[in-house]
Coordinates of C-alpha atoms and ligand atoms in Angstrom, one line a residue:
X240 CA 4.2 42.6 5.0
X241 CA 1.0 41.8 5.8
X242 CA -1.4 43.4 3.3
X243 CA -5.2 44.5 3.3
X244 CA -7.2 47.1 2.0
X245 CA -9.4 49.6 3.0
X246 CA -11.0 52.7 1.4
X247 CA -11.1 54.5 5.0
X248 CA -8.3 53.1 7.2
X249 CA -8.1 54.2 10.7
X250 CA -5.0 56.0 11.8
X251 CA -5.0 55.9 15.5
X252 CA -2.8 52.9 15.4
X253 CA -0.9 53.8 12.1
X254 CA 2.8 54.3 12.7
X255 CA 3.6 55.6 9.4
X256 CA 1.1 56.7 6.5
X257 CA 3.4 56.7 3.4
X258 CA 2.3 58.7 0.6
X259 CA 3.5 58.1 -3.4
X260 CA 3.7 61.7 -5.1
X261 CA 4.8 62.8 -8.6
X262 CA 6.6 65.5 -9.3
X263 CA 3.4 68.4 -9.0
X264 CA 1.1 65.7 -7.5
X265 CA -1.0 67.4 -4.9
X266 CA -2.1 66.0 -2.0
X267 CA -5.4 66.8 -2.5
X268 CA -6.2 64.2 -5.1
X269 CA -5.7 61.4 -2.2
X270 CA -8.5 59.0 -1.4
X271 CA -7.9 60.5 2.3
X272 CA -10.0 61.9 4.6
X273 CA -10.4 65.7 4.3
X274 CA -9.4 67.0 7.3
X275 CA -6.4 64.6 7.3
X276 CA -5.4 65.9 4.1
X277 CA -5.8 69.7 5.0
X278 CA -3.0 68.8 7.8
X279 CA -0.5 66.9 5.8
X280 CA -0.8 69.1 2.9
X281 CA 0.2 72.0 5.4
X282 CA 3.1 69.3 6.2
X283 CA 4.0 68.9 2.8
X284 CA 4.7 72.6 1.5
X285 CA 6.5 73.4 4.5
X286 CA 8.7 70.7 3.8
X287 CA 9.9 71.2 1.0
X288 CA 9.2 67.8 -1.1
X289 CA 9.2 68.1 -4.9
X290 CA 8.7 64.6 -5.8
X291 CA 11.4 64.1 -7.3
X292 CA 12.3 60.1 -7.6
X293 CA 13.9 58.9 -5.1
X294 CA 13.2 61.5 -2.5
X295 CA 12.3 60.8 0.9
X296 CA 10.5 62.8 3.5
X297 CA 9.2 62.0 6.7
X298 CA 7.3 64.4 8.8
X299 CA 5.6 64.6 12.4
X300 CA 2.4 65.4 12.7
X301 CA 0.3 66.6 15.8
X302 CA -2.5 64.0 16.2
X303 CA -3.3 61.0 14.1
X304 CA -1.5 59.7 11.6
X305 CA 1.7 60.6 13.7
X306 CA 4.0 60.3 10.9
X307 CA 4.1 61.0 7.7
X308 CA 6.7 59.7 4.8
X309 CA 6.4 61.0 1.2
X310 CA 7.9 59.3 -1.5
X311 CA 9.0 61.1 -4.6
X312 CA 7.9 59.0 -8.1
X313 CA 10.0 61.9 -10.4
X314 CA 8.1 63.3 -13.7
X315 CA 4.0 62.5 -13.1
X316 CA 3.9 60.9 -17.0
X317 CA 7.0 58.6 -16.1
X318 CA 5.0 57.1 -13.7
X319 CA 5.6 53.5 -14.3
X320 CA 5.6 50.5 -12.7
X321 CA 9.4 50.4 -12.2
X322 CA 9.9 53.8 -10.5
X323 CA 6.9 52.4 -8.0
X324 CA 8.4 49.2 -7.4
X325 CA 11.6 51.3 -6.3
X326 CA 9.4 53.2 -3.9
X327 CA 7.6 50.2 -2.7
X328 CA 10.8 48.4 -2.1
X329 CA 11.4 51.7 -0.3
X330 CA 8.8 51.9 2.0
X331 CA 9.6 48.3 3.1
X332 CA 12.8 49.6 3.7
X333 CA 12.3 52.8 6.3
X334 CA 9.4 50.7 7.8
X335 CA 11.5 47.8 8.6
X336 CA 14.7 50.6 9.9
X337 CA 11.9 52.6 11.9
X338 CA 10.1 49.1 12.8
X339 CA 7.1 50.5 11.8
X340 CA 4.9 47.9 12.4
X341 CA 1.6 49.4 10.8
X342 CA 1.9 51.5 7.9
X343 CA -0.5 53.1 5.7
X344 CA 0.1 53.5 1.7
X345 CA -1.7 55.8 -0.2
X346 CA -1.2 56.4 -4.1
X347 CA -3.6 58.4 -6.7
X348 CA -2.1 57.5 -9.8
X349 CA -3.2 54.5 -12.5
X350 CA -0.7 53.0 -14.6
X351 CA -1.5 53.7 -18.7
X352 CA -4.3 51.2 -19.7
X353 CA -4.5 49.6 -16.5
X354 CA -8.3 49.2 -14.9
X355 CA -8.3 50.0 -11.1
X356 CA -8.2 46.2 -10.2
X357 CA -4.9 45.4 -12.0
X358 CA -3.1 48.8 -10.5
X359 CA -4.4 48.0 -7.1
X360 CA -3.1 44.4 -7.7
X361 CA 0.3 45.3 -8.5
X362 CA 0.8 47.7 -5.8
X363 CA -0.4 44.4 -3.1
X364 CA 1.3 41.9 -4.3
X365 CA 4.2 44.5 -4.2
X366 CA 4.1 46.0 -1.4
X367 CA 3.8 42.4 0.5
X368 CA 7.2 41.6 -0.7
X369 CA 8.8 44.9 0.1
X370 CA 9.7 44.0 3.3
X371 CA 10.7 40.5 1.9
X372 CA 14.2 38.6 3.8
X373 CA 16.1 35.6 3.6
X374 CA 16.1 35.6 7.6
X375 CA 16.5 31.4 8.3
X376 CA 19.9 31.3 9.1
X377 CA 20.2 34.4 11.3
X378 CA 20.5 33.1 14.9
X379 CA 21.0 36.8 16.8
X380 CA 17.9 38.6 18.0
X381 CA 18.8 41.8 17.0
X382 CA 18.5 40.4 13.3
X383 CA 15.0 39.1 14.0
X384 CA 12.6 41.6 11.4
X385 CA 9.1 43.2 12.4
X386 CA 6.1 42.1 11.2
X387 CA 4.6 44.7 9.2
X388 CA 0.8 45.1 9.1
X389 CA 0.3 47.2 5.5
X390 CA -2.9 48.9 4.9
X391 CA -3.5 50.3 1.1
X392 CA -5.7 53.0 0.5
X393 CA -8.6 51.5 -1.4
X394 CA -9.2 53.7 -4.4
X395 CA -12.7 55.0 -4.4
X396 CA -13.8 53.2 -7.6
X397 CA -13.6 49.6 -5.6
X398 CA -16.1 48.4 -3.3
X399 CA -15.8 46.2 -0.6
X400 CA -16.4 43.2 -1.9
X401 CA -13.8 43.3 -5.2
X402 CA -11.3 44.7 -2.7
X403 CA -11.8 42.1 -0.3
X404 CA -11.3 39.6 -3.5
X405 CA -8.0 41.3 -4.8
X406 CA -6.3 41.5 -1.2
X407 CA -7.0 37.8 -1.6
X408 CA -5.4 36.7 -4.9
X409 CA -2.5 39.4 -4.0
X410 CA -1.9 37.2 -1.1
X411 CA -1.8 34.4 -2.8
X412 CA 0.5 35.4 -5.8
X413 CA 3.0 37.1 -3.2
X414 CA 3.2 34.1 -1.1
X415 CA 4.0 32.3 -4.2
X416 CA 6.5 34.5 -5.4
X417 CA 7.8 34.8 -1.5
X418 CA 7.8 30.4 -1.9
X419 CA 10.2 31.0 -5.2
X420 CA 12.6 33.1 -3.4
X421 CA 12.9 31.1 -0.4
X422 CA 13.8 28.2 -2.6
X423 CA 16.1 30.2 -4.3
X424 CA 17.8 31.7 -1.7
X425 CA 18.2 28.5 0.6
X426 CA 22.0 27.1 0.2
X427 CA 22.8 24.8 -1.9
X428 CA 23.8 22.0 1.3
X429 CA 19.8 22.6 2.2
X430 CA 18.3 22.8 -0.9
X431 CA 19.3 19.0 -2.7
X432 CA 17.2 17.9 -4.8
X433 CA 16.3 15.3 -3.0
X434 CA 15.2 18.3 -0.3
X435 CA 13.6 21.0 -3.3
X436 CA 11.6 17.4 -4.4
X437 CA 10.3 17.1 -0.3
X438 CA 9.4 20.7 -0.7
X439 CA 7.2 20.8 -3.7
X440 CA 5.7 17.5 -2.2
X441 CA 4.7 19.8 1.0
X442 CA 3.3 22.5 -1.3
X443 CA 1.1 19.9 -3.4
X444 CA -0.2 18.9 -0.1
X445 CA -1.0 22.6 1.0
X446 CA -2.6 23.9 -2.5
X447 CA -4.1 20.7 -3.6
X448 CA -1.9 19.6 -6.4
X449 CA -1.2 15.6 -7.8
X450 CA 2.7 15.3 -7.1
X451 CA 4.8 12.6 -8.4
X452 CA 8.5 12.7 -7.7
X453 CA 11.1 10.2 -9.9
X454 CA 14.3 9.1 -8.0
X455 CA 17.2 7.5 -9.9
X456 CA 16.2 4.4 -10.2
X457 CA 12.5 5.8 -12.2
X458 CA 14.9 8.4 -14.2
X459 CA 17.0 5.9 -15.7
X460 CA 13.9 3.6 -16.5
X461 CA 12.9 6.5 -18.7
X462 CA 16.4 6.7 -20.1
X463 CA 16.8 10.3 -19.5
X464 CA 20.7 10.1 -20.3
X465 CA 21.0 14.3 -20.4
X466 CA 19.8 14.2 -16.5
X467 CA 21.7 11.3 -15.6
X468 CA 24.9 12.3 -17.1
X469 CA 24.8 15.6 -15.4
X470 CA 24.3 14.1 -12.4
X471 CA 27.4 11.7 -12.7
X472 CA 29.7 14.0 -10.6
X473 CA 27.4 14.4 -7.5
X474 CA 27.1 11.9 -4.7
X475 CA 23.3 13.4 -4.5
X476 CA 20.6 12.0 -6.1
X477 CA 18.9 13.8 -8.9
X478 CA 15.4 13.8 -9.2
X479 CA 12.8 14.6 -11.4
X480 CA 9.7 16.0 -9.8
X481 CA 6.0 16.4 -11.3
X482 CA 3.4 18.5 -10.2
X483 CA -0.2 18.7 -11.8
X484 CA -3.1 21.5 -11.6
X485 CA -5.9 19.5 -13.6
X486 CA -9.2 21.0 -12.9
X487 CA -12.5 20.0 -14.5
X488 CA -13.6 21.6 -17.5
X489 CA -9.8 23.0 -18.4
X490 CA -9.6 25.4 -21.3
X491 CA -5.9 24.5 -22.0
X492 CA -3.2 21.9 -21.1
X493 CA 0.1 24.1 -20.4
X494 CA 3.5 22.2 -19.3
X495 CA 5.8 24.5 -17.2
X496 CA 9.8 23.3 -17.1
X497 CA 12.0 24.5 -14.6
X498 CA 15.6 23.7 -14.6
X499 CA 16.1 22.9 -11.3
X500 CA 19.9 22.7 -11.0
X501 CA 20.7 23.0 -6.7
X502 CA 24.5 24.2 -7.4
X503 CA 26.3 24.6 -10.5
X504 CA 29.8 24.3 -9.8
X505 CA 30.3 23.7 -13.5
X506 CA 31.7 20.7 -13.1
X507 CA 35.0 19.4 -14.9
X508 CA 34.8 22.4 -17.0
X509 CA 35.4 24.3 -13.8
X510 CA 33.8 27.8 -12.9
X511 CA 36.2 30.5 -11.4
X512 CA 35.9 30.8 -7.8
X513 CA 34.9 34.1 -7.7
X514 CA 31.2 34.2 -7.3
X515 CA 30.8 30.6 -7.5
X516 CA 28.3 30.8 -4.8
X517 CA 25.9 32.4 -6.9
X518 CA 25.2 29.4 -8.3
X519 CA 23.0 28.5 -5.5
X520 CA 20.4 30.2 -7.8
X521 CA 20.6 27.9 -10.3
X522 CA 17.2 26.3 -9.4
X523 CA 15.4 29.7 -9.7
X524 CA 13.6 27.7 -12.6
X525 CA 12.0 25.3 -10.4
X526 CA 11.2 28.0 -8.4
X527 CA 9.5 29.8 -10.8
X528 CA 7.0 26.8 -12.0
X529 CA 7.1 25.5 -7.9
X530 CA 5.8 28.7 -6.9
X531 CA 3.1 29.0 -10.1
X532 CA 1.4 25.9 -9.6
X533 CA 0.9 26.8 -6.1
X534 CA -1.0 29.7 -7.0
X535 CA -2.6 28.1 -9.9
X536 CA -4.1 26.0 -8.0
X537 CA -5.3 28.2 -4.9
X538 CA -6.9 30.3 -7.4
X539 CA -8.6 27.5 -9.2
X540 CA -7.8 28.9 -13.0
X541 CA -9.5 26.6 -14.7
X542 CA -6.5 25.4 -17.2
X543 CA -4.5 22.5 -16.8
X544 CA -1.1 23.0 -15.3
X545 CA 1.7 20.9 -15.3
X546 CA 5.1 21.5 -13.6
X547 CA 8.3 18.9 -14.8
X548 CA 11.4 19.5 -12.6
X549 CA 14.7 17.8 -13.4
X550 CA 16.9 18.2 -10.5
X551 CA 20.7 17.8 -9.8
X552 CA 23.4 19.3 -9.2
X553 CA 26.2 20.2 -11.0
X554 CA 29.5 19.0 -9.6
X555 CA 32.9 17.2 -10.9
X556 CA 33.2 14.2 -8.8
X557 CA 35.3 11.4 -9.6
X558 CA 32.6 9.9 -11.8
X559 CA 31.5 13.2 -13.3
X560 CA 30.4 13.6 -17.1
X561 CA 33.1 15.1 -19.3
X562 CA 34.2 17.0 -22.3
X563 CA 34.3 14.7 -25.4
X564 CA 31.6 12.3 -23.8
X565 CA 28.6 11.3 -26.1
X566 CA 25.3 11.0 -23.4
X567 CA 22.1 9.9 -25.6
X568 CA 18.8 11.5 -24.3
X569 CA 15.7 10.4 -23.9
X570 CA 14.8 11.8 -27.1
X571 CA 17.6 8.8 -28.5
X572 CA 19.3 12.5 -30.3
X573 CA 23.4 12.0 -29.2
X574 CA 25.0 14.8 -27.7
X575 CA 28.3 15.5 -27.7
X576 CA 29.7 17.1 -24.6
X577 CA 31.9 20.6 -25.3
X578 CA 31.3 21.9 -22.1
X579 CA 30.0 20.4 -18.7
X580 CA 29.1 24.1 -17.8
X581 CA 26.2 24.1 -20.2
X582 CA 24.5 21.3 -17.6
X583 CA 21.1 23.4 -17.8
X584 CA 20.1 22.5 -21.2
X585 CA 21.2 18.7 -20.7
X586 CA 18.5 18.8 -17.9
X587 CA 16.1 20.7 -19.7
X588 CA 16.3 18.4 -23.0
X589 CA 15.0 15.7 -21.3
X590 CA 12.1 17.2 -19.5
X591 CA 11.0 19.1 -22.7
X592 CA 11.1 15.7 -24.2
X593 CA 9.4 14.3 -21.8
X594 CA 6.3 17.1 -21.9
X595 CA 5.2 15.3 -25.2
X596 CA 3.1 12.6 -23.3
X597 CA 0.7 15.5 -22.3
X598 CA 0.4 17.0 -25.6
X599 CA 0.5 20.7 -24.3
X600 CA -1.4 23.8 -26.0
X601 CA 1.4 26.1 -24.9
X602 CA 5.3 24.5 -23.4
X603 CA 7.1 27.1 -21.4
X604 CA 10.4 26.7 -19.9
X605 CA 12.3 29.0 -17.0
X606 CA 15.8 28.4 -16.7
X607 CA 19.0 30.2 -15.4
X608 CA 20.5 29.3 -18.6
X609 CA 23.7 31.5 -20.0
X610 CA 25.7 34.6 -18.6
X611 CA 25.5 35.9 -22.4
X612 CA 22.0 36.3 -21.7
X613 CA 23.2 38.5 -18.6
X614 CA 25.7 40.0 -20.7
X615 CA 23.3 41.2 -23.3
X616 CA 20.2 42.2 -21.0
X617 CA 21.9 42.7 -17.8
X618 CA 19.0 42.7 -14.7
X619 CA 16.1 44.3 -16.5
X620 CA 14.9 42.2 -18.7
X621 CA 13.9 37.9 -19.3
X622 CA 15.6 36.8 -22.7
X623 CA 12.2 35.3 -24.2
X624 CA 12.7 32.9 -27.3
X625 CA 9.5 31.8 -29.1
X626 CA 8.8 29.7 -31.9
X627 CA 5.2 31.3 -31.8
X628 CA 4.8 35.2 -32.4
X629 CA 1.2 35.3 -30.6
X630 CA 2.5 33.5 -27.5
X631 CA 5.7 35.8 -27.5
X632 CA 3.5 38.8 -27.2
X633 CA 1.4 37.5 -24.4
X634 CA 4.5 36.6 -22.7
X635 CA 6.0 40.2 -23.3
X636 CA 2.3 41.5 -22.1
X637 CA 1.9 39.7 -19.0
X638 CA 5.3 40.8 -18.2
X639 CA 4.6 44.5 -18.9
X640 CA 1.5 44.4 -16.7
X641 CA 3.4 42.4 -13.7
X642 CA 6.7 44.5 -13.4
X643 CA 8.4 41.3 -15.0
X644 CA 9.9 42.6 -18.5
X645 CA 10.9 40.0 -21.1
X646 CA 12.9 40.9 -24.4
X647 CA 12.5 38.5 -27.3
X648 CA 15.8 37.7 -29.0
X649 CA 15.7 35.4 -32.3
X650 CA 15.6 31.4 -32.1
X651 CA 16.1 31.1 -36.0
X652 CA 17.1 27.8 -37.5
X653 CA 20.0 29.6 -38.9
X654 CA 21.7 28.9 -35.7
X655 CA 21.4 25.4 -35.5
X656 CA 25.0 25.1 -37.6
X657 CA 26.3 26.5 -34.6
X658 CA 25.8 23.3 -32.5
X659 CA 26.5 21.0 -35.1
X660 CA 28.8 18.1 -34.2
X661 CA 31.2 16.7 -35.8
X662 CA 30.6 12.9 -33.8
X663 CA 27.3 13.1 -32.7
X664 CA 23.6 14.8 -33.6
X665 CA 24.4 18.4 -31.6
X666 CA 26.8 19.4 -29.7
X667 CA 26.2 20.9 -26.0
X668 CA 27.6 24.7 -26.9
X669 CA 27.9 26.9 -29.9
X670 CA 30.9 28.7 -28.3
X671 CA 31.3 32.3 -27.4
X672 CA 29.2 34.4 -29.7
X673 CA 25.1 33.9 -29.3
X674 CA 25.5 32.2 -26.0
X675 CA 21.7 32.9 -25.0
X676 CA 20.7 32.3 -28.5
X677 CA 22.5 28.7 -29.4
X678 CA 21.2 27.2 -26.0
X679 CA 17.5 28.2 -26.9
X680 CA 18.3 26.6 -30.3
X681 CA 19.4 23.6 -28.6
X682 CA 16.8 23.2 -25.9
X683 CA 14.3 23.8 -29.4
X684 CA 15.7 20.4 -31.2
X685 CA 14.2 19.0 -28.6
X686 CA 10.7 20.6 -28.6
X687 CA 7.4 19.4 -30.7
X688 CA 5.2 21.9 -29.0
X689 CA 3.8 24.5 -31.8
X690 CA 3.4 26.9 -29.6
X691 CA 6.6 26.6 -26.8
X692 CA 8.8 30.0 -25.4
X693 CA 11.8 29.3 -23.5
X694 CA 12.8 32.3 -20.6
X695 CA 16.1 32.7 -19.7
X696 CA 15.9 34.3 -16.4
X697 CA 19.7 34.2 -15.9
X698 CA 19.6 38.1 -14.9
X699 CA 16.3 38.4 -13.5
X700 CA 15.9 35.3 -11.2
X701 CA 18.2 36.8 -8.6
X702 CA 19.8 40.2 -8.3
X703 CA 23.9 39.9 -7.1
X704 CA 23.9 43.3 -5.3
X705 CA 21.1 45.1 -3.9
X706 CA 19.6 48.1 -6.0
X707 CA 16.7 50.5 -5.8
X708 CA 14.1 47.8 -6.9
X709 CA 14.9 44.6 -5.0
X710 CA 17.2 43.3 -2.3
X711 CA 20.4 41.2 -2.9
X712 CA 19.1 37.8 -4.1
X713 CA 16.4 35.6 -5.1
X714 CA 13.5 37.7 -6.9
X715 CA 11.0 34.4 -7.4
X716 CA 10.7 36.3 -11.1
X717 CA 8.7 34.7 -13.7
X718 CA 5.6 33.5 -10.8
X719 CA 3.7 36.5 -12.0
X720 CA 4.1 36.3 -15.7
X721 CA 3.6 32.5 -16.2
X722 CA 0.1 33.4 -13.7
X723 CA -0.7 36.4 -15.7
X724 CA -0.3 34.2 -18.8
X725 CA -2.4 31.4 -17.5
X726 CA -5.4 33.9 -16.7
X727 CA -5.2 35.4 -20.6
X728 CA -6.0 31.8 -21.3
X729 CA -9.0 31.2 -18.6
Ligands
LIG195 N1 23.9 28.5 -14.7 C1 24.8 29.0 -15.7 C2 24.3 30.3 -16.3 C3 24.5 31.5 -15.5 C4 25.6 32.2 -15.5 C5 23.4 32.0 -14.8 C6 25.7 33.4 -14.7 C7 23.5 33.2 -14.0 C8 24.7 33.9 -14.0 C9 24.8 27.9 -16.8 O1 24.7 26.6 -16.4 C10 26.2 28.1 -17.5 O2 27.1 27.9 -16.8 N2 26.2 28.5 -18.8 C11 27.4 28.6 -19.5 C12 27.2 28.0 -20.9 C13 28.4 27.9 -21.7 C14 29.4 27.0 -21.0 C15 28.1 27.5 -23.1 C16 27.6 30.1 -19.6 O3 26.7 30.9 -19.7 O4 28.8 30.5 -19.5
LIG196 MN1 26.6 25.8 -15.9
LIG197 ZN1 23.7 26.3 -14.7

């Protein structure tokens, strides 16, 4: 949708004002208009709407707005930013049945501890994606969507001015969270990585960003054996892309690694077939720090960004990397291969390697990295490993504040026995138990960084069936918390 906002909105055009209510919310604390509210709250008891979560009422009105849609947010102090994003995803999806093509959206409430600028944020940037669709490979017209034209309710405590600035920003945060899910969503015969490296050079050109993109030949310059060997079984080329935010004056030097793997077959360890085709999400990571240097950049924060990108994908061709094989990385630390399924943190090792030469404050990495981390924190929460408790609570507190949660699990050195090798330094997986734990451990032999968190976003990157929150798919997570993160630093 296309958002704005606007303390007074005009509803002779509106099709539908939508209105959030908690349980015993009364209309009359709206930011509306007085005689507008009179008529709807007339509506509204003769309808019978509790606000309960979930619930769903529209009425028709005489005169403007013509419709009205209430939207129930259940007990008013369980108000939380996960029962609105269920409403919000909610709205986009009656306006988009009803083709509504201008809505309204009016809400009274402000989350715990939030000032009105970060509520009215969230609910932007939000409600811009609610309508959100993977549409480029429907070719009927009667799949074509509406664009929406979404006006929020300004709440009285904003003026023009810092309204007109937030609108702004949540533009540019939703657009690069819609960028993340595009890329995730595309199929993995569009999105190479030869094709995600000739989209992030198209974004650097939009936003402003320095962009240098490796092909094979530069990769196996700078011996990165963990990429190379991954890529063994593809007849694509891997690359590894770079993109750099470096403003004058920056307060901080971060390094953002996405794994960027465009289909994960498994390779000669195999994947079942069922589902395989999920693994089209498997360069959500890139997506992630793609879609974050975008916006770093169009909002000018003024810390030095970088984005490192090892790309290819994951298949068991004739030449493909297999179990037993020894692959040296960049770092010159052997691995021995257990598993060609655990491809991510062959990738990663050499990029997180790599992010020495820039001598980061803070190293973050977003990867797609282990079903166990599914298995133990199904969709609602990012597995967040930290080897630095201060960073780990910003993480966890930019998540809270952006609808992203994150769940630290441990990354102790205990675990490294786990991936001990009998043959070489480490071995590619510590088996069964742990699964989300021994790959952070691994990914962390390979990490000098003081102050480095590692995000698995294996159940939050893209959701496999559709639920009250979010549509089937890509969710571009982690764009908000790594941009949160960076602002904490400005
Ligand atoms: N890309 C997968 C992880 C994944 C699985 C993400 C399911 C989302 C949903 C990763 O490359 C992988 O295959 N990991 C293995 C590691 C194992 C072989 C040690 C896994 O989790 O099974
Ligand atoms: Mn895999
Ligand atoms: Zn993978």
């Amino acid at each position: 949708m296309r958002i704005s906002m606007d303390p007074e909105p005009k509803f002779s055009a509106i099709a539908n004002l939508f209105i959030l209510l908690a349980e015993d919310d009364r209309v009359s604390g709206l930011p509306l208009d007085k005689k507008i509210r009179a008529r709807i709250e007339e509506a509204v008891r003769k309808s019978g709407f509790s606000g309960r979560q979930d619930e769903g009422v529209s009425i028709l009105l005489e005169g403007d707005p013509r419709k009205v849609t209430l939207m129930g947010l259940g007990k008013p102090d369980k108000v939380t930013r996960k029962t609105v994003r269920a409403a919000i995803n909610g709205i986009g999806r009656i306006a988009r049945k009803n083709r509504d093509t201008s809505i309204v959206v009016a809400f009274a409430h402000r989350f715990e501890g939030d000032t009105p600028e970060e509520t009215a944020l969230f609910l932007l940037d939000r409600l811009a994606n609610a309508d959100y669709g993977f549409r480029n490979y429907k070719t009927s017209a009667e799949d074509v969507w509406p664009n929406i034209e979404c006006v929020l309710v300004a709440p009285a405590e904003l003026d023009g001015k810092t309204s007109r600035a937030l609108t702004e920003k949540a533009r540019i945060i939703s657009d690069s969270v819609k960028l993340a899910r595009d890329l995730g969503n595309a199929p993995g015969n569009e999105m190479t990585p030869s094709r995600l490296a000739d989209r992030a050079r198209a974004v650097a050109r939009e936003a402003g960003l320095e962009v240098t993109i490796h092909d094979r030949k530069a990769i196996e310059k700078m011996k990165m054996g963990g990429l190379l060997a991954v890529n063994r079984g593809s007849a694509e080329e891997p690359r590894f892309i770079e993109l750099e935010w470096s403003p004058k004056k920056a307060k901080a030097t971060v390094c953002l690694v996405g794994k960027g793997i465009t289909f994960d077959s498994g390779g000669i360890s195999i994947k079942p077939a069922d589902r395989m085709e999920e693994m089209k999400f498997d360069m959500s990571g890139a997506g992630t720090v793609i879609g974050t240097l975008r916006a770093a950049a169009l909002l000018r924060l003024p810390i030095r960004v970088i984005g490192l990108i090892p790309s290819t994908e994951n298949l068991p061709g004739g030449r493909a990397y297999k179990p037993g094989d020894i692959i040296t990385t960049m770092s010159g630390k052997t691995v021995e291969i257990v598993n060609t399924d655990a491809e991510g943190r062959m990738v990663l090792c050499d990029a997180l390697h790599y992010s020495q030469k820039y001598e980061p404050d803070y190293l973050l990495d977003f990867a797609t990295l282990t079903g166990a981390c599914v298995v133990a924190l199904a969709h609602e929460a990012t597995g967040l490993f930290s080897n630095d408790d201060e960073l780990a609570r910003m993480l966890i507190e930019a998540g809270e504040k952006t609808g992203e949660p994150a769940w630290r699990l441990p990354e102790w050195d205990d675990y490294t026995e786990y991936i001990r090798s009998e043959w070489a330094d480490l071995k590619n997986s510590g088996g069964r138990w742990g699964g989300a734990v021994t790959a952070a451990i691994f990914l962390k032999q390979f990490v000098q960084c003081p102050s480095w968190a590692h995000l698995d976003i294996a159940g939050t990157a893209y959701m496999e069936s559709e639920n009250a929150r979010d549509p089937r798919g890509a969710t571009g997570t982690g764009v908000r918390t790594a941009l949160r993160f960076l602002e904490a630093l400005a």
